[in-house]
Amino acid sequence: DKKKKKREHPSKIKIPLGIFQDRTLSFMESVGYYMKDTLDLTYHEIALQLNRDDRTIWTVYNRAIKKKGESK
């Protein structure tokens, strides 16, 4: 029986200031991109942390990928 293991993340996540050096990304794009790629959080987990809708996080993350020129 394969049950999804629920990951618990602390309610306070430390975001390094260095992620904001890329001025081509907005604040939300930088934070969303960092949390998704570096912390490996799901869109839902990020949305809960930032008090936003999952779809907003998806949009912000995908916009960041386009601006960075990555294909995912």
N, CA, C and O atoms as a GROMACS GRO file, in nm:
protein
  288
    1ASP      N    1   0.085  -0.120   0.000
    1ASP     CA    2   0.000   0.000   0.000
    1ASP      C    3   0.089   0.125   0.000
    1ASP      O    4   0.161   0.152   0.096
    2LYS      N    5   0.081   0.197  -0.108
    2LYS     CA    6   0.161   0.320  -0.118
    2LYS      C    7   0.076   0.440  -0.080
    2LYS      O    8  -0.012   0.481  -0.154
    3LYS      N    9   0.104   0.493   0.034
    3LYS     CA   10   0.035   0.614   0.076
    3LYS      C   11   0.131   0.731   0.065
    3LYS      O   12   0.250   0.719   0.094
    4LYS      N   13   0.077   0.842   0.022
    4LYS     CA   14   0.161   0.960   0.012
    4LYS      C   15   0.203   1.005   0.151
    4LYS      O   16   0.120   1.022   0.240
    5LYS      N   17   0.330   1.023   0.167
    5LYS     CA   18   0.382   1.068   0.295
    5LYS      C   19   0.367   1.219   0.302
    5LYS      O   20   0.423   1.292   0.220
    6LYS      N   21   0.293   1.264   0.400
    6LYS     CA   22   0.271   1.408   0.415
    6LYS      C   23   0.397   1.472   0.472
    6LYS      O   24   0.447   1.434   0.578
    7ARG      N   25   0.448   1.571   0.396
    7ARG     CA   26   0.567   1.641   0.441
    7ARG      C   27   0.526   1.758   0.528
    7ARG      O   28   0.434   1.833   0.495
    8GLU      N   29   0.592   1.771   0.638
    8GLU     CA   30   0.565   1.884   0.726
    8GLU      C   31   0.675   1.987   0.709
    8GLU      O   32   0.794   1.955   0.716
    9HIS      N   33   0.634   2.108   0.687
    9HIS     CA   34   0.728   2.218   0.671
    9HIS      C   35   0.702   2.321   0.779
    9HIS      O   36   0.588   2.344   0.817
   10PRO      N   37   0.806   2.380   0.828
   10PRO     CA   38   0.786   2.482   0.931
   10PRO      C   39   0.706   2.598   0.876
   10PRO      O   40   0.713   2.629   0.757
   11SER      N   41   0.630   2.663   0.963
   11SER     CA   42   0.548   2.775   0.918
   11SER      C   43   0.633   2.897   0.886
   11SER      O   44   0.589   2.987   0.814
   12LYS      N   45   0.754   2.900   0.938
   12LYS     CA   46   0.843   3.011   0.909
   12LYS      C   47   0.959   2.960   0.825
   12LYS      O   48   1.042   2.882   0.871
   13ILE      N   49   0.963   3.004   0.701
   13ILE     CA   50   1.068   2.964   0.609
   13ILE      C   51   1.159   3.084   0.587
   13ILE      O   52   1.112   3.194   0.560
   14LYS      N   53   1.287   3.062   0.598
   14LYS     CA   54   1.383   3.170   0.578
   14LYS      C   55   1.416   3.181   0.429
   14LYS      O   56   1.455   3.084   0.364
   15ILE      N   57   1.398   3.301   0.377
   15ILE     CA   58   1.425   3.329   0.236
   15ILE      C   59   1.552   3.413   0.229
   15ILE      O   60   1.557   3.521   0.288
   16PRO      N   61   1.655   3.366   0.159
   16PRO     CA   62   1.778   3.445   0.149
   16PRO      C   63   1.758   3.570   0.062
   16PRO      O   64   1.690   3.564  -0.040
   17LEU      N   65   1.815   3.680   0.104
   17LEU     CA   66   1.800   3.805   0.030
   17LEU      C   67   1.862   3.799  -0.109
   17LEU      O   68   1.822   3.875  -0.197
   18GLY      N   69   1.957   3.712  -0.129
   18GLY     CA   70   2.026   3.701  -0.256
   18GLY      C   71   1.935   3.665  -0.373
   18GLY      O   72   1.970   3.691  -0.488
   19ILE      N   73   1.820   3.606  -0.345
   19ILE     CA   74   1.730   3.568  -0.455
   19ILE      C   75   1.670   3.690  -0.524
   19ILE      O   76   1.619   3.680  -0.635
   20PHE      N   77   1.675   3.804  -0.458
   20PHE     CA   78   1.615   3.926  -0.514
   20PHE      C   79   1.714   4.005  -0.600
   20PHE      O   80   1.680   4.114  -0.648
   21GLN      N   81   1.834   3.953  -0.619
   21GLN     CA   82   1.934   4.023  -0.701
   21GLN      C   83   1.895   4.024  -0.848
   21GLN      O   84   1.932   4.116  -0.921
   22ASP      N   85   1.822   3.923  -0.892
   22ASP     CA   86   1.776   3.919  -1.030
   22ASP      C   87   1.658   4.015  -1.044
   22ASP      O   88   1.545   3.981  -1.008
   23ARG      N   89   1.686   4.133  -1.095
   23ARG     CA   90   1.584   4.238  -1.101
   23ARG      C   91   1.481   4.216  -1.212
   23ARG      O   92   1.385   4.292  -1.222
   24THR      N   93   1.500   4.113  -1.294
   24THR     CA   94   1.402   4.085  -1.398
   24THR      C   95   1.278   4.017  -1.341
   24THR      O   96   1.172   4.016  -1.404
   25LEU      N   97   1.292   3.958  -1.221
   25LEU     CA   98   1.179   3.890  -1.158
   25LEU      C   99   1.114   3.979  -1.053
   25LEU      O  100   1.181   4.054  -0.983
   26SER      N  101   0.981   3.968  -1.043
   26SER     CA  102   0.909   4.040  -0.938
   26SER      C  103   0.936   3.972  -0.803
   26SER      O  104   0.996   3.865  -0.797
   27PHE      N  105   0.892   4.036  -0.697
   27PHE     CA  106   0.908   3.980  -0.563
   27PHE      C  107   0.845   3.841  -0.554
   27PHE      O  108   0.909   3.745  -0.510
   28MET      N  109   0.720   3.831  -0.597
   28MET     CA  110   0.648   3.703  -0.589
   28MET      C  111   0.711   3.598  -0.679
   28MET      O  112   0.717   3.480  -0.643
   29GLU      N  113   0.759   3.638  -0.796
   29GLU     CA  114   0.824   3.543  -0.886
   29GLU      C  115   0.951   3.489  -0.822
   29GLU      O  116   0.978   3.369  -0.828
   30SER      N  117   1.029   3.576  -0.761
   30SER     CA  118   1.153   3.533  -0.695
   30SER      C  119   1.124   3.436  -0.581
   30SER      O  120   1.189   3.332  -0.569
   31VAL      N  121   1.028   3.470  -0.498
   31VAL     CA  122   0.994   3.386  -0.382
   31VAL      C  123   0.935   3.253  -0.429
   31VAL      O  124   0.975   3.147  -0.380
   32GLY      N  125   0.841   3.258  -0.522
   32GLY     CA  126   0.779   3.136  -0.572
   32GLY      C  127   0.879   3.044  -0.639
   32GLY      O  128   0.876   2.923  -0.617
   33TYR      N  129   0.967   3.101  -0.720
   33TYR     CA  130   1.070   3.023  -0.788
   33TYR      C  131   1.164   2.958  -0.686
   33TYR      O  132   1.199   2.841  -0.699
   34TYR      N  133   1.206   3.033  -0.586
   34TYR     CA  134   1.296   2.981  -0.483
   34TYR      C  135   1.229   2.866  -0.406
   34TYR      O  136   1.289   2.761  -0.385
   35MET      N  137   1.106   2.888  -0.364
   35MET     CA  138   1.037   2.788  -0.283
   35MET      C  139   1.010   2.660  -0.363
   35MET      O  140   1.017   2.550  -0.308
   36LYS      N  141   0.979   2.674  -0.491
   36LYS     CA  142   0.949   2.557  -0.573
   36LYS      C  143   1.076   2.482  -0.609
   36LYS      O  144   1.083   2.360  -0.593
   37ASP      N  145   1.177   2.553  -0.658
   37ASP     CA  146   1.298   2.485  -0.706
   37ASP      C  147   1.394   2.446  -0.595
   37ASP      O  148   1.446   2.335  -0.594
   38THR      N  149   1.418   2.536  -0.502
   38THR     CA  150   1.519   2.510  -0.398
   38THR      C  151   1.462   2.429  -0.281
   38THR      O  152   1.524   2.333  -0.236
   39LEU      N  153   1.345   2.468  -0.234
   39LEU     CA  154   1.286   2.399  -0.119
   39LEU      C  155   1.201   2.279  -0.160
   39LEU      O  156   1.159   2.200  -0.075
   40ASP      N  157   1.176   2.266  -0.291
   40ASP     CA  158   1.100   2.153  -0.345
   40ASP      C  159   0.960   2.143  -0.284
   40ASP      O  160   0.912   2.033  -0.254
   41LEU      N  161   0.896   2.257  -0.267
   41LEU     CA  162   0.759   2.259  -0.215
   41LEU      C  163   0.661   2.248  -0.332
   41LEU      O  164   0.693   2.283  -0.445
   42THR      N  165   0.541   2.200  -0.303
   42THR     CA  166   0.437   2.195  -0.405
   42THR      C  167   0.372   2.333  -0.417
   42THR      O  168   0.391   2.420  -0.332
   43TYR      N  169   0.296   2.351  -0.525
   43TYR     CA  170   0.225   2.478  -0.543
   43TYR      C  171   0.132   2.502  -0.424
   43TYR      O  172   0.119   2.615  -0.376
   44HIS      N  173   0.067   2.396  -0.379
   44HIS     CA  174  -0.026   2.410  -0.267
   44HIS      C  175   0.046   2.450  -0.138
   44HIS      O  176  -0.001   2.537  -0.064
   45GLU      N  177   0.160   2.388  -0.112
   45GLU     CA  178   0.236   2.422   0.009
   45GLU      C  179   0.284   2.567   0.005
   45GLU      O  180   0.282   2.637   0.107
   46ILE      N  181   0.328   2.611  -0.112
   46ILE     CA  182   0.373   2.750  -0.126
   46ILE      C  183   0.254   2.844  -0.106
   46ILE      O  184   0.266   2.946  -0.039
   47ALA      N  185   0.141   2.809  -0.166
   47ALA     CA  186   0.020   2.891  -0.154
   47ALA      C  187  -0.022   2.907  -0.008
   47ALA      O  188  -0.061   3.016   0.034
   48LEU      N  189  -0.014   2.800   0.068
   48LEU     CA  190  -0.049   2.807   0.210
   48LEU      C  191   0.046   2.900   0.285
   48LEU      O  192   0.002   2.978   0.369
   49GLN      N  193   0.175   2.890   0.256
   49GLN     CA  194   0.275   2.972   0.324
   49GLN      C  195   0.258   3.121   0.292
   49GLN      O  196   0.276   3.206   0.379
   50LEU      N  197   0.222   3.150   0.167
   50LEU     CA  198   0.213   3.290   0.123
   50LEU      C  199   0.071   3.344   0.125
   50LEU      O  200   0.046   3.459   0.087
   51ASN      N  201  -0.024   3.261   0.170
   51ASN     CA  202  -0.164   3.301   0.177
   51ASN      C  203  -0.216   3.345   0.040
   51ASN      O  204  -0.279   3.450   0.026
   52ARG      N  205  -0.189   3.263  -0.060
   52ARG     CA  206  -0.232   3.288  -0.197
   52ARG      C  207  -0.300   3.162  -0.251
   52ARG      O  208  -0.292   3.055  -0.190
   53ASP      N  209  -0.365   3.176  -0.363
   53ASP     CA  210  -0.429   3.063  -0.430
   53ASP      C  211  -0.323   2.980  -0.503
   53ASP      O  212  -0.224   3.035  -0.551
   54ASP      N  213  -0.344   2.850  -0.512
   54ASP     CA  214  -0.252   2.761  -0.582
   54ASP      C  215  -0.229   2.806  -0.726
   54ASP      O  216  -0.118   2.799  -0.777
   55ARG      N  217  -0.337   2.851  -0.792
   55ARG     CA  218  -0.327   2.892  -0.932
   55ARG      C  219  -0.241   3.016  -0.948
   55ARG      O  220  -0.173   3.033  -1.049
   56THR      N  221  -0.245   3.104  -0.848
   56THR     CA  222  -0.160   3.223  -0.851
   56THR      C  223  -0.013   3.183  -0.845
   56THR      O  224   0.070   3.237  -0.918
   57ILE      N  225   0.018   3.088  -0.759
   57ILE     CA  226   0.156   3.042  -0.744
   57ILE      C  227   0.202   2.976  -0.873
   57ILE      O  228   0.316   2.997  -0.916
   58TRP      N  229   0.115   2.896  -0.936
   58TRP     CA  230   0.149   2.832  -1.063
   58TRP      C  231   0.182   2.938  -1.169
   58TRP      O  232   0.281   2.927  -1.241
   59THR      N  233   0.098   3.040  -1.177
   59THR     CA  234   0.116   3.147  -1.275
   59THR      C  235   0.247   3.222  -1.251
   59THR      O  236   0.324   3.246  -1.345
   60VAL      N  237   0.272   3.257  -1.127
   60VAL     CA  238   0.394   3.331  -1.090
   60VAL      C  239   0.519   3.248  -1.120
   60VAL      O  240   0.616   3.300  -1.175
   61TYR      N  241   0.516   3.120  -1.085
   61TYR     CA  242   0.630   3.032  -1.107
   61TYR      C  243   0.658   3.017  -1.257
   61TYR      O  244   0.773   3.025  -1.300
   62ASN      N  245   0.554   2.994  -1.335
   62ASN     CA  246   0.572   2.977  -1.479
   62ASN      C  247   0.618   3.106  -1.546
   62ASN      O  248   0.694   3.101  -1.643
   63ARG      N  249   0.574   3.220  -1.497
   63ARG     CA  250   0.622   3.348  -1.549
   63ARG      C  251   0.771   3.363  -1.520
   63ARG      O  252   0.846   3.413  -1.604
   64ALA      N  253   0.813   3.322  -1.401
   64ALA     CA  254   0.955   3.330  -1.363
   64ALA      C  255   1.039   3.240  -1.454
   64ALA      O  256   1.147   3.279  -1.497
   65ILE      N  257   0.989   3.121  -1.483
   65ILE     CA  258   1.062   3.029  -1.572
   65ILE      C  259   1.078   3.091  -1.710
   65ILE      O  260   1.186   3.085  -1.769
   66LYS      N  261   0.971   3.152  -1.762
   66LYS     CA  262   0.979   3.216  -1.894
   66LYS      C  263   1.080   3.329  -1.894
   66LYS      O  264   1.158   3.343  -1.989
   67LYS      N  265   1.080   3.411  -1.789
   67LYS     CA  266   1.172   3.522  -1.780
   67LYS      C  267   1.316   3.474  -1.769
   67LYS      O  268   1.408   3.539  -1.821
   68LYS      N  269   1.337   3.362  -1.701
   68LYS     CA  270   1.472   3.309  -1.684
   68LYS      C  271   1.517   3.233  -1.810
   68LYS      O  272   1.635   3.202  -1.824
   69GLY      N  273   1.423   3.204  -1.899
   69GLY     CA  274   1.457   3.134  -2.023
   69GLY      C  275   1.473   2.986  -2.008
   69GLY      O  276   1.541   2.923  -2.088
   70GLU      N  277   1.412   2.927  -1.905
   70GLU     CA  278   1.421   2.784  -1.882
   70GLU      C  279   1.302   2.716  -1.946
   70GLU      O  280   1.197   2.777  -1.968
   71SER      N  281   1.318   2.591  -1.975
   71SER     CA  282   1.205   2.512  -2.026
   71SER      C  283   1.179   2.397  -1.931
   71SER      O  284   1.259   2.304  -1.920
   72LYS      N  285   1.066   2.404  -1.863
   72LYS     CA  286   1.027   2.298  -1.769
   72LYS      C  287   0.884   2.258  -1.795
   72LYS      O  288   0.831   2.170  -1.727
   0.00000   0.00000   0.00000
